[in-house]
mmCIF file of C-alpha atoms in Angstrom:
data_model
loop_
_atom_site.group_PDB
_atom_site.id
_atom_site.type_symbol
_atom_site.label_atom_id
_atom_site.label_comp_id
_atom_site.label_asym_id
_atom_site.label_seq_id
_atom_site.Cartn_x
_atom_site.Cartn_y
_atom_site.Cartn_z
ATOM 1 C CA UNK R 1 87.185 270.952 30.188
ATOM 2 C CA UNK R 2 83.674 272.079 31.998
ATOM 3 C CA UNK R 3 82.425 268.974 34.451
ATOM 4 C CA UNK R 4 80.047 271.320 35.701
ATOM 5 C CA UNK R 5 78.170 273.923 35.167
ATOM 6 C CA UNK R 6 75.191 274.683 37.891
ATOM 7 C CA UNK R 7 73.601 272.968 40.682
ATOM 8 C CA UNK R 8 69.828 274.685 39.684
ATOM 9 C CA UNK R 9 68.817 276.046 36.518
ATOM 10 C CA UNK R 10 68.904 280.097 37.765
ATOM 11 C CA UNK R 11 72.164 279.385 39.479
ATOM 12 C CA UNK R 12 74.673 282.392 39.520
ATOM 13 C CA UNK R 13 78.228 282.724 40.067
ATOM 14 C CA UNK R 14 78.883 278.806 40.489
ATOM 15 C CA UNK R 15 82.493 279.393 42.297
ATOM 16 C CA UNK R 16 85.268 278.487 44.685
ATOM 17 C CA UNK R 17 84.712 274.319 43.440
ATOM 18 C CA UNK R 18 86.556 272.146 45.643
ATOM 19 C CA UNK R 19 87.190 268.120 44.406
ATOM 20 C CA UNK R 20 87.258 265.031 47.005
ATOM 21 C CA UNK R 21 88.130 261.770 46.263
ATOM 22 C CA UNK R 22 85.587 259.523 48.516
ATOM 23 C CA UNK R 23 85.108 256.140 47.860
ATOM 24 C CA UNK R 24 83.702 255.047 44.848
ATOM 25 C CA UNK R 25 83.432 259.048 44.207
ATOM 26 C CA UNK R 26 84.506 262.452 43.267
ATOM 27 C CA UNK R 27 82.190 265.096 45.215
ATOM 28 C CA UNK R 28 82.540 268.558 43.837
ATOM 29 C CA UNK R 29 81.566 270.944 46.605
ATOM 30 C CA UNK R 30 80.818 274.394 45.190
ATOM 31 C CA UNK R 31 79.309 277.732 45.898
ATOM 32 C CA UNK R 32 76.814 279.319 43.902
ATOM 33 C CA UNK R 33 73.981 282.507 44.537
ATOM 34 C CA UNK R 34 76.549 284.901 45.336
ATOM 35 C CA UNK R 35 78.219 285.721 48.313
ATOM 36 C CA UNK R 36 75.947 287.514 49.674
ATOM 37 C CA UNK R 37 72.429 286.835 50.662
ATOM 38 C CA UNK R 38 71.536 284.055 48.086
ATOM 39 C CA UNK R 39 74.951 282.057 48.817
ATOM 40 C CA UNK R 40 74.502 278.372 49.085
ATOM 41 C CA UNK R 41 76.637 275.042 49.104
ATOM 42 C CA UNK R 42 76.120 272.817 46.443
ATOM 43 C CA UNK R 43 77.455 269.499 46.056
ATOM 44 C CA UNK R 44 77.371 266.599 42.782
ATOM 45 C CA UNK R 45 79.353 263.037 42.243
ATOM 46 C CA UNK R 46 80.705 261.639 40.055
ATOM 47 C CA UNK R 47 82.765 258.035 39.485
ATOM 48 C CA UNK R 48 85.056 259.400 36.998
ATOM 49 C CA UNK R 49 87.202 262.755 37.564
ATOM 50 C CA UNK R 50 86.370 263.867 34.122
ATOM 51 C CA UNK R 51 82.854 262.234 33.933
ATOM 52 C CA UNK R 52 79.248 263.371 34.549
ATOM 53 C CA UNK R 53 78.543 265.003 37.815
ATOM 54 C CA UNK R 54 75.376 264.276 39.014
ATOM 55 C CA UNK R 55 74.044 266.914 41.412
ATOM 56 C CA UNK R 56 72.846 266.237 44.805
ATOM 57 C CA UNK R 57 68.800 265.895 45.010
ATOM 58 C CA UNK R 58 68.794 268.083 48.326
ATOM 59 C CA UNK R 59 70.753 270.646 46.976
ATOM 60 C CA UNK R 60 71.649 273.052 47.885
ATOM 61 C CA UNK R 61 72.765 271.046 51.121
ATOM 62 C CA UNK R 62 73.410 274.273 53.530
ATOM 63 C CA UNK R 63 72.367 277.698 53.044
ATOM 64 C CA UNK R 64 70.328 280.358 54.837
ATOM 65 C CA UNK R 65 69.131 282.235 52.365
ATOM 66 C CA UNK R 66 65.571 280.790 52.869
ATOM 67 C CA UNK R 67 65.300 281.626 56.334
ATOM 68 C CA UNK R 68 64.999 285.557 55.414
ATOM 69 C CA UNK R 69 66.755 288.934 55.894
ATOM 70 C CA UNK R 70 66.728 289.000 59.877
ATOM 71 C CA UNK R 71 68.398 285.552 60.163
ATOM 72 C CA UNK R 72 71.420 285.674 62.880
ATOM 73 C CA UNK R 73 74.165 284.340 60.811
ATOM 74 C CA UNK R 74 73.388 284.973 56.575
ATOM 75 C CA UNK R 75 75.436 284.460 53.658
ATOM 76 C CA UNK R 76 76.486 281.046 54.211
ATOM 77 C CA UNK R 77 78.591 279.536 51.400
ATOM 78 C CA UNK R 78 82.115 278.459 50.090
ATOM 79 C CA UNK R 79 82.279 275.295 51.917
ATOM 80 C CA UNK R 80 85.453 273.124 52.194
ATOM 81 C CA UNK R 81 85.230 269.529 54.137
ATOM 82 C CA UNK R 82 87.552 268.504 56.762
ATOM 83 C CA UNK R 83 88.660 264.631 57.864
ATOM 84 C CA UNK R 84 89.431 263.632 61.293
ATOM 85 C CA UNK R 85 91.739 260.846 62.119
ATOM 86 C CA UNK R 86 88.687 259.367 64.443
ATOM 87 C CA UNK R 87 86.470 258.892 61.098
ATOM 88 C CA UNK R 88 84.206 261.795 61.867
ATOM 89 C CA UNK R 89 83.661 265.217 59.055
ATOM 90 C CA UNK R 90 83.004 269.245 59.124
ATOM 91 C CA UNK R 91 82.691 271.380 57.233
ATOM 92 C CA UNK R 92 84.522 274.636 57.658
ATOM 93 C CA UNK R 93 82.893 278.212 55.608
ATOM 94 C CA UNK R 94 82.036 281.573 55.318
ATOM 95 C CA UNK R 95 79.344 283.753 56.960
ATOM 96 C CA UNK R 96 78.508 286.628 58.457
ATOM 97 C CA UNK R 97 77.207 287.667 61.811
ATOM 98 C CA UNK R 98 74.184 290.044 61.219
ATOM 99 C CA UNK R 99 73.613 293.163 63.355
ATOM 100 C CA UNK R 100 70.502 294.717 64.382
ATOM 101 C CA UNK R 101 68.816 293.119 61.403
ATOM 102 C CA UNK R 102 70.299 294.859 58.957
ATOM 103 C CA UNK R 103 74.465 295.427 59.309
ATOM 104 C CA UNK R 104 77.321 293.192 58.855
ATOM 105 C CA UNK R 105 79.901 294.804 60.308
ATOM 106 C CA UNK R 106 82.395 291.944 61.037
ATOM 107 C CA UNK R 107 82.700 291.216 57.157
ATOM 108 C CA UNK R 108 82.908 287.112 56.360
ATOM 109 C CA UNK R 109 83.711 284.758 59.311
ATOM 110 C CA UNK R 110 84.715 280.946 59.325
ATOM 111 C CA UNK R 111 81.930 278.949 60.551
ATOM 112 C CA UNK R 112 82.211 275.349 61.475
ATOM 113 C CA UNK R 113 79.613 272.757 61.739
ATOM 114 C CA UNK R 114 79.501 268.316 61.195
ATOM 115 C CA UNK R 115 79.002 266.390 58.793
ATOM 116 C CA UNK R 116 77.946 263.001 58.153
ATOM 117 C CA UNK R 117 77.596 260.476 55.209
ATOM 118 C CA UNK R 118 73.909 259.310 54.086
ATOM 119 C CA UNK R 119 73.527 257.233 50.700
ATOM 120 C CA UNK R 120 77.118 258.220 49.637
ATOM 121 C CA UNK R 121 76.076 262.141 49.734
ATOM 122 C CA UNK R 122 77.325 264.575 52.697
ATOM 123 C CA UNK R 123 74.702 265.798 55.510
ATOM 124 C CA UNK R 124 75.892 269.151 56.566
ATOM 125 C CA UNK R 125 74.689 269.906 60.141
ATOM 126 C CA UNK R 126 72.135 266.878 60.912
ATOM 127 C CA UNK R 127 68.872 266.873 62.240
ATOM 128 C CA UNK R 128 68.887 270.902 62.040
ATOM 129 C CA UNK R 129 70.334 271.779 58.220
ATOM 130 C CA UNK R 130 71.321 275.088 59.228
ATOM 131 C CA UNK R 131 74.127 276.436 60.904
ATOM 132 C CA UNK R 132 74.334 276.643 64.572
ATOM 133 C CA UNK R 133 76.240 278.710 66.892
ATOM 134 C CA UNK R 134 78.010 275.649 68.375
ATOM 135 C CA UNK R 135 78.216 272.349 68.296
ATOM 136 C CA UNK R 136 79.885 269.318 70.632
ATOM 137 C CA UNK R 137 83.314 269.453 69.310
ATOM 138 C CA UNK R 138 85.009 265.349 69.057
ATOM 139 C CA UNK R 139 86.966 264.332 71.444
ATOM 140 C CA UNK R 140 89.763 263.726 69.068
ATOM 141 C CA UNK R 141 90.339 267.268 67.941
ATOM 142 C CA UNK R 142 93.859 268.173 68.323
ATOM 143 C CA UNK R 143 93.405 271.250 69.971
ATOM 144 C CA UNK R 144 95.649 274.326 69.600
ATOM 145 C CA UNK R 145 96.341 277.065 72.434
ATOM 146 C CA UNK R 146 97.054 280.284 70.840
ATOM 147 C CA UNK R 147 97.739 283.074 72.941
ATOM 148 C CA UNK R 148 94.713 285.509 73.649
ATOM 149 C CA UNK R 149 94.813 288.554 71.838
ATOM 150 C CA UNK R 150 96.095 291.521 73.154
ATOM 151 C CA UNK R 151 93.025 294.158 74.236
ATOM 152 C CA UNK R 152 95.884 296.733 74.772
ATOM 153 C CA UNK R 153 98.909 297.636 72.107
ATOM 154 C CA UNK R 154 101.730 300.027 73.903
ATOM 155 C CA UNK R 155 103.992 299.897 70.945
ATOM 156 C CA UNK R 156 106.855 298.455 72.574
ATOM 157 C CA UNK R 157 108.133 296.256 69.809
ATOM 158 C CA UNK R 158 108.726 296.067 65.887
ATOM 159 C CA UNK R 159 107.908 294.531 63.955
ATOM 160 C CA UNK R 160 104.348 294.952 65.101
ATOM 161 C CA UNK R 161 102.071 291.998 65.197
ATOM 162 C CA UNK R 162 99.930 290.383 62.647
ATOM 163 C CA UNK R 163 96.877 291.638 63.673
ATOM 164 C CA UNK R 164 97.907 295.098 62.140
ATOM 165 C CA UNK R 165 96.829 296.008 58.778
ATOM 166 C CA UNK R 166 97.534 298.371 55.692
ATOM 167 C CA UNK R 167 94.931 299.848 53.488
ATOM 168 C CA UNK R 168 97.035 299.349 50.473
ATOM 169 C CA UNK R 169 100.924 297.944 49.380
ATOM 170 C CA UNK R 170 102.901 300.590 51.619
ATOM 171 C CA UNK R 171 105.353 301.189 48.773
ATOM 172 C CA UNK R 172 107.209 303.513 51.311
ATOM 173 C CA UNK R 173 107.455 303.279 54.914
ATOM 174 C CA UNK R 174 105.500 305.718 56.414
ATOM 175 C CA UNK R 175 105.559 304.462 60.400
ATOM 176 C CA UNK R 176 107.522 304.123 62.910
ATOM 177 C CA UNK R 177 107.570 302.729 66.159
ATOM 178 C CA UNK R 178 110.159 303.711 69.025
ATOM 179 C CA UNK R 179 110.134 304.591 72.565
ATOM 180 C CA UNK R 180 106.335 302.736 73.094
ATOM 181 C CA UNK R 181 105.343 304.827 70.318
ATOM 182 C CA UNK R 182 103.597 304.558 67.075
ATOM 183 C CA UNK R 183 104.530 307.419 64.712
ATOM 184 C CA UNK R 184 102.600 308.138 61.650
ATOM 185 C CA UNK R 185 103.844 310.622 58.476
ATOM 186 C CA UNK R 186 101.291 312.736 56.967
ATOM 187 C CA UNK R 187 101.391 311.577 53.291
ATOM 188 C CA UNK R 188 99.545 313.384 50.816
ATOM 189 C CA UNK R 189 97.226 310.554 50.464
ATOM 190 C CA UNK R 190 93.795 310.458 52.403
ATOM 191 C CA UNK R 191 92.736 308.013 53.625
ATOM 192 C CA UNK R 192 89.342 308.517 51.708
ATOM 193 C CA UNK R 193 90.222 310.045 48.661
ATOM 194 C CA UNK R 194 87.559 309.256 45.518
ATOM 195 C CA UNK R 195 87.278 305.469 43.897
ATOM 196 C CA UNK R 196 88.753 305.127 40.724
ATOM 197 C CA UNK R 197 87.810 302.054 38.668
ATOM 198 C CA UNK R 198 89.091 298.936 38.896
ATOM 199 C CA UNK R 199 92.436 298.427 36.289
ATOM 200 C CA UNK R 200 95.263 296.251 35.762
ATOM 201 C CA UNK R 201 97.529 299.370 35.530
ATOM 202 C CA UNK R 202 96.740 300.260 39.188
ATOM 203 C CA UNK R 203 99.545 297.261 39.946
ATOM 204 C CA UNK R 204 101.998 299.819 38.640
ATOM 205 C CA UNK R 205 100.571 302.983 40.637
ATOM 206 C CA UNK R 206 103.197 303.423 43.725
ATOM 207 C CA UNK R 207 100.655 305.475 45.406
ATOM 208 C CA UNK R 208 97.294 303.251 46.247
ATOM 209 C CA UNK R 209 98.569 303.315 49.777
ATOM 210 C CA UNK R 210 97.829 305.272 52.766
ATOM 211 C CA UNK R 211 99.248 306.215 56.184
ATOM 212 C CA UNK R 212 97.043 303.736 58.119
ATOM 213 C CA UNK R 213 97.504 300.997 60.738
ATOM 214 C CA UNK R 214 94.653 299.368 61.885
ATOM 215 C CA UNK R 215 93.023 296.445 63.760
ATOM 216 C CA UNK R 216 89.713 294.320 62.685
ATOM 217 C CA UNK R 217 86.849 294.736 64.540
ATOM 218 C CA UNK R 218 85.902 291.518 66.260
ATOM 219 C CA UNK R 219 82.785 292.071 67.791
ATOM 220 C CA UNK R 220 79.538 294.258 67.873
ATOM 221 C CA UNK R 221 80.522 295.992 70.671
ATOM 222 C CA UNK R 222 83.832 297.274 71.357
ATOM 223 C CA UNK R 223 85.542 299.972 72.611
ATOM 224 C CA UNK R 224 88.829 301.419 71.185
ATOM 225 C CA UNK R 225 90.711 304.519 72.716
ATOM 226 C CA UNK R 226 93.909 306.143 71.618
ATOM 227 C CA UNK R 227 96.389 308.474 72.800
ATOM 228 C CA UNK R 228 97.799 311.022 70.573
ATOM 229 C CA UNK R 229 99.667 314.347 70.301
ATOM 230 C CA UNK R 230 99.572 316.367 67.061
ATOM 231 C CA UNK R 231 99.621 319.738 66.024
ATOM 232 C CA UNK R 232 97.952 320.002 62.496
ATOM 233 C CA UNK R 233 98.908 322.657 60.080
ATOM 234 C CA UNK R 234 97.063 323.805 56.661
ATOM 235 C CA UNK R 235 95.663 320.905 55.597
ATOM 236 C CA UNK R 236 96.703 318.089 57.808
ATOM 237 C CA UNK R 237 94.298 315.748 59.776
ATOM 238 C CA UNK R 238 95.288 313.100 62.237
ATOM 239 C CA UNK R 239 93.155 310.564 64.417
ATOM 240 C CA UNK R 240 91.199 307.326 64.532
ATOM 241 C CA UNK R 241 89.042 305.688 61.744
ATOM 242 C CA UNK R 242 86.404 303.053 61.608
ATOM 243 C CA UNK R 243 86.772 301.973 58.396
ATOM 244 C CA UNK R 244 84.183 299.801 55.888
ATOM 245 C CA UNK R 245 84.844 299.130 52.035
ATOM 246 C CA UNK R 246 84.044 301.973 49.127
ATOM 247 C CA UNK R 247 84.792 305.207 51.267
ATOM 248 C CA UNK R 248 82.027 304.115 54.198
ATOM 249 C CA UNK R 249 84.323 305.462 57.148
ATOM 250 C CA UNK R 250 83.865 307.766 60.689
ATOM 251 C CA UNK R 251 87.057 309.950 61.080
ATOM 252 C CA UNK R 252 87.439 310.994 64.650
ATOM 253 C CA UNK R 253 90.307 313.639 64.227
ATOM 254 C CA UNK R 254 92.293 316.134 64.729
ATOM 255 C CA UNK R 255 92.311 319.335 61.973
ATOM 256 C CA UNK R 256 91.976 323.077 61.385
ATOM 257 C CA UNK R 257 88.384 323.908 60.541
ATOM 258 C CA UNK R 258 87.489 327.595 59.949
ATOM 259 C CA UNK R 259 91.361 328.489 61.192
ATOM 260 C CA UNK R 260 90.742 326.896 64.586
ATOM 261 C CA UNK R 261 92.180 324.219 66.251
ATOM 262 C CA UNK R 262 89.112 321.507 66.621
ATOM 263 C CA UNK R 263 88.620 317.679 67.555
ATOM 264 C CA UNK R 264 85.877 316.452 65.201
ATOM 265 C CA UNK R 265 83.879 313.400 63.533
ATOM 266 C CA UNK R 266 84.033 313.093 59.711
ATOM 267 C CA UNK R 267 81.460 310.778 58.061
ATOM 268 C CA UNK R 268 82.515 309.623 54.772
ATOM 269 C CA UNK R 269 80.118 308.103 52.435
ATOM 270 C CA UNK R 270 79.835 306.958 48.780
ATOM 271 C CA UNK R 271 77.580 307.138 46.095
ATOM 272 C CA UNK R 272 77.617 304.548 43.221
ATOM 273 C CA UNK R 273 75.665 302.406 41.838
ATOM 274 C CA UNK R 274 78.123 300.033 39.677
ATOM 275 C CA UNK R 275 81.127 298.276 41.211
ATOM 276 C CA UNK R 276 84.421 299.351 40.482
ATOM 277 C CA UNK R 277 85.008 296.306 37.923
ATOM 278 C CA UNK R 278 82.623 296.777 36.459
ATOM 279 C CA UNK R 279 82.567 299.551 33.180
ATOM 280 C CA UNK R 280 81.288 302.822 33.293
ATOM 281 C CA UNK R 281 81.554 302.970 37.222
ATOM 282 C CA UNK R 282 81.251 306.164 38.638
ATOM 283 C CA UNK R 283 80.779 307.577 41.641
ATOM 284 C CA UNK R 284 80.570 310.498 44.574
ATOM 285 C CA UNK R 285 82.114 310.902 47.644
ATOM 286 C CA UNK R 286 80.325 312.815 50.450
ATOM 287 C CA UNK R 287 82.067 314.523 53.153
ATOM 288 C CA UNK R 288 79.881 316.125 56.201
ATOM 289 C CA UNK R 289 81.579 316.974 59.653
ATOM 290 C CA UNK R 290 78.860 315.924 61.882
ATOM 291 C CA UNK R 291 80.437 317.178 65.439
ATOM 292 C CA UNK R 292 83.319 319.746 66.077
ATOM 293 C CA UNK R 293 85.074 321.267 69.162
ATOM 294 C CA UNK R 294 87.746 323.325 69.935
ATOM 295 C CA UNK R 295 90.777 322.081 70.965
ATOM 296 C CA UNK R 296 94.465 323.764 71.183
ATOM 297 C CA UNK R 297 96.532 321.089 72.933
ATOM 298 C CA UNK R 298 98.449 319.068 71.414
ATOM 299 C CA UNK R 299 97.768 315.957 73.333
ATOM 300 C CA UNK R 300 94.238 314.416 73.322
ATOM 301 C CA UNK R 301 91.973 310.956 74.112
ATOM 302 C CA UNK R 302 90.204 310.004 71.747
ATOM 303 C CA UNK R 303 87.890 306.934 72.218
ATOM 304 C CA UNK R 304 84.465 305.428 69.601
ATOM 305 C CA UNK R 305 82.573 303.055 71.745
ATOM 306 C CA UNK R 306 80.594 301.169 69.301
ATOM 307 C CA UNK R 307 77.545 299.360 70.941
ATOM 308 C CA UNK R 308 76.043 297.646 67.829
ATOM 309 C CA UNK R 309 75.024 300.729 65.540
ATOM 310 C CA UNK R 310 75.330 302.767 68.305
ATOM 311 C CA UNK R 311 79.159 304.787 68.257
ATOM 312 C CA UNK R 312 79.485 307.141 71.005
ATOM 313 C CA UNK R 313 82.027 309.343 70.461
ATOM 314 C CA UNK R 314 84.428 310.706 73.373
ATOM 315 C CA UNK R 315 87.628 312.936 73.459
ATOM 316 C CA UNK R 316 89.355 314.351 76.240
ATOM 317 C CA UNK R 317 92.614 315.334 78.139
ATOM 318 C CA UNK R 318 92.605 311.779 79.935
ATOM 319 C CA UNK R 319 90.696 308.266 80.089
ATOM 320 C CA UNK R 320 88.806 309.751 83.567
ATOM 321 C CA UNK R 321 87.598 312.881 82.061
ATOM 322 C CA UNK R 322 86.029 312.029 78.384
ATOM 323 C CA UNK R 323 83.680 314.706 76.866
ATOM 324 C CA UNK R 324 81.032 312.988 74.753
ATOM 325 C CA UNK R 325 81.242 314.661 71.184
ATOM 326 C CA UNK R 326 78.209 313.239 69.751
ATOM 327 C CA UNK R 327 76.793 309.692 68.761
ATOM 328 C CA UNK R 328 76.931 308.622 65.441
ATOM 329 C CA UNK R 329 74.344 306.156 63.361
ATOM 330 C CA UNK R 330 77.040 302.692 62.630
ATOM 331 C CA UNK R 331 74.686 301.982 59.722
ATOM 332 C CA UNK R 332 75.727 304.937 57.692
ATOM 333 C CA UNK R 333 78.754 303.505 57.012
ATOM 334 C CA UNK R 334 77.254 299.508 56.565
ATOM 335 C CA UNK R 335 74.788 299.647 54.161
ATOM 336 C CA UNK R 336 73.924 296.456 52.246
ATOM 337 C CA UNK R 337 75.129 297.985 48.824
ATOM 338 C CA UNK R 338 78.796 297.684 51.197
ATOM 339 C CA UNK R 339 78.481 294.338 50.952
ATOM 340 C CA UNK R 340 80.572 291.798 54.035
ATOM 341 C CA UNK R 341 83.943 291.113 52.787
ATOM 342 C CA UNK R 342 86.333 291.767 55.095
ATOM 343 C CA UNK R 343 84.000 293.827 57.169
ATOM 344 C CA UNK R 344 85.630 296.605 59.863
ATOM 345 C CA UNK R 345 88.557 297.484 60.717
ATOM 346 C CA UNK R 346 89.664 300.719 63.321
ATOM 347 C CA UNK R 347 92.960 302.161 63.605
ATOM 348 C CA UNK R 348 94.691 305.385 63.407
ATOM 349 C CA UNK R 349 95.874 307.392 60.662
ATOM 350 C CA UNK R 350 97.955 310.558 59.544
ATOM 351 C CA UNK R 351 97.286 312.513 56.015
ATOM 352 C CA UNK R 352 98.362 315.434 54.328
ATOM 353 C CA UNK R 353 94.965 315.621 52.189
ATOM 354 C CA UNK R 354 96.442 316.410 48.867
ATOM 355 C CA UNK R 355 99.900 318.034 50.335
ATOM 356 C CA UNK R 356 103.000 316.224 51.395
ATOM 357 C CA UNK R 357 104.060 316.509 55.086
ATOM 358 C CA UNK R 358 107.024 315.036 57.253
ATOM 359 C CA UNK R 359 104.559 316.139 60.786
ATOM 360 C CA UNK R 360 104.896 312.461 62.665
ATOM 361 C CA UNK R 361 102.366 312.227 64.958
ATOM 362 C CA UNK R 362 102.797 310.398 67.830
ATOM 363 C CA UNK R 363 99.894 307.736 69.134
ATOM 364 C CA UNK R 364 100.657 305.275 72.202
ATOM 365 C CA UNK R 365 98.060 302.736 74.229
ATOM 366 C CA UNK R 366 95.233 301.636 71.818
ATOM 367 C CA UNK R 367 93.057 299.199 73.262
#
């Protein structure tokens, strides 16, 4: 049964609805414009469950998509309200953290801000309507101490923690961690290999996975260095990745590039114009090594220390004697068509490129 169908008459993708019980009320609290730069909160009552849901006459009743393109935090949305036992409200939801006007790196964040009750209708944020960076937080928050998170991983226990991620079900295990080190198989998947559209069958494919362990990036700057030793052969590459959605990734690795031994940086990029769901996708990957140096040992630094946009890239025997390889643009690989999802995430990887390989390599003390 519909009880709703749109807060405004062009309103798209009305989504993620959320139902309160409120005193004489039911609020629906629902997203609509998209998640990205048009998303808004809206919210309409009604005194029956299944009745007629009046919308709100200030909706949409948080959003920042009139406040423009170089707005601080954008794509606010997908709202979901929180009681206290003192009597006081927030509301918790996504956003994103824009960088150097343009970028959203960091992908969809939880933002927090108060609410309060006016006429039997929820004020998000008072006196300012907009999200803020901070706000007084009530003194009857139960407050939770979680432990900080760890700048430096040595590898010194399994399993590893949740802050590590997969790119893809890992139908196979293709790490392992022993002796304070993280060892990675070179699988014939790469870890950007061309984007097929979107299927249901793709449940049953065993091989949507790649050797890949990686952290999310947490702020716009950040520094993250990695000690590995590997030997590639034919067509094996090994190193570290920052990563964005559709085949947007900077490979800082270790290959064989005109039968020599080199250190380089790999920008990946895609070309489409569809989204994978959506039919007759299609699409281009783009390869271009954009810095290359020798290098015949098989242990190596390698560090990307991303200021904003700004990646410099370093390599080198140890921490106290980096080379700079070259800087690289960050907004190559976060364009808008990328969209903010889940935003960055950095790790290191091992691959084959089309050819099977049992070559671990070995990578200890990212931080």
């Amino acid at each position: 049964m519909t009880i709703f169908n749109s807060a405004l008459r062009t309103g798209a993708s009305p989504e993620s609805p959320h139902l309160y019980h409120v005193g004489d009320y039911y609020y629906l609290v629902i997203a609509e414009g998209g998640t990205e730069h048009y998303h808004a909160v809206m919210v309409a009552r009604s005194r029956e469950l299944f009745g007629f849901y009046e919308g709100n006459p200030a909706n949409p009743v948080m959003t920042h998509r009139h406040m423009g393109f170089q707005c601080p935090i954008i794509n606010v949305g997908h709202a979901d309200l929180v009681d206290l036992p003192d009597g006081s409200w927030y509301a918790v939801m996504l956003a994103s953290r824009l960088i150097d006007g343009e970028c959203k790196n960091l992908g969809r964040e939880t933002f927090i801000c108060p609410v309060v009750w006016e006429r039997d209708w929820p004020l998000f944020s008072p006196k300012t309507g907009q999200m803020e960076w901070e706000y007084d937080a009530p003194e009857s928050l139960p407050w939770t101490e979680y432990p900080p998170v760890k700048e430096r991983e040595d590898f010194d226990n399994e399993p590893l923690d949740l802050i590590w991620n997969f790119w893809g079900t890992p139908y196979e295990k293709f790490y392992q961690v022993q002796n304070s080190r993280l060892r990675l198989r070179c699988i014939r998947q790469a870890l950007a290999e061309d984007i097929r559209p979107m299927a249901f069958e793709a449940e049953k494919e065993k091989d949507r996975f790649v050797s890949f362990l990686a952290r999310r990036q947490l702020e716009p700057d950040a520094t993250v260095t990695c000690q590995m030793m590997f030997q590639p052969e034919d067509t094996e590459s090994a190193g570290m990745a920052v990563v964005q959605a559709m085949n947007h990734q900077y490979h800082l690795e270790r290959a064989i590039q005109d039968g020599q031994q080199v250190v380089r940086l790999v920008l990946i990029t895609e070309d489409y114009e569809l989204q994978p769901y959506m039919p007759g996708f299609t699409s281009k990957t783009n390869r271009e090594v954009l810095a290359s140096a020798a290098w015949e040992a098989p242990e190596i630094i390698l560090q990307i220390k991303m200021e904003h946009e700004k990646f410099t890239v370093n390599y080198g025997a140890g921490t106290e004697s980096l080379k700079e390889l070259c800087i690289a643009d960050g907004k190559k690989i976060n364009p808008e068509i990328v969209g903010c999802m889940t935003g960055t995430i950095v790790g290191m990887y091992a691959t084959g490129n089309g050819r099977e390989s049992e070559i671990l390599q070995n990578l200890t003390g990212l931080k």
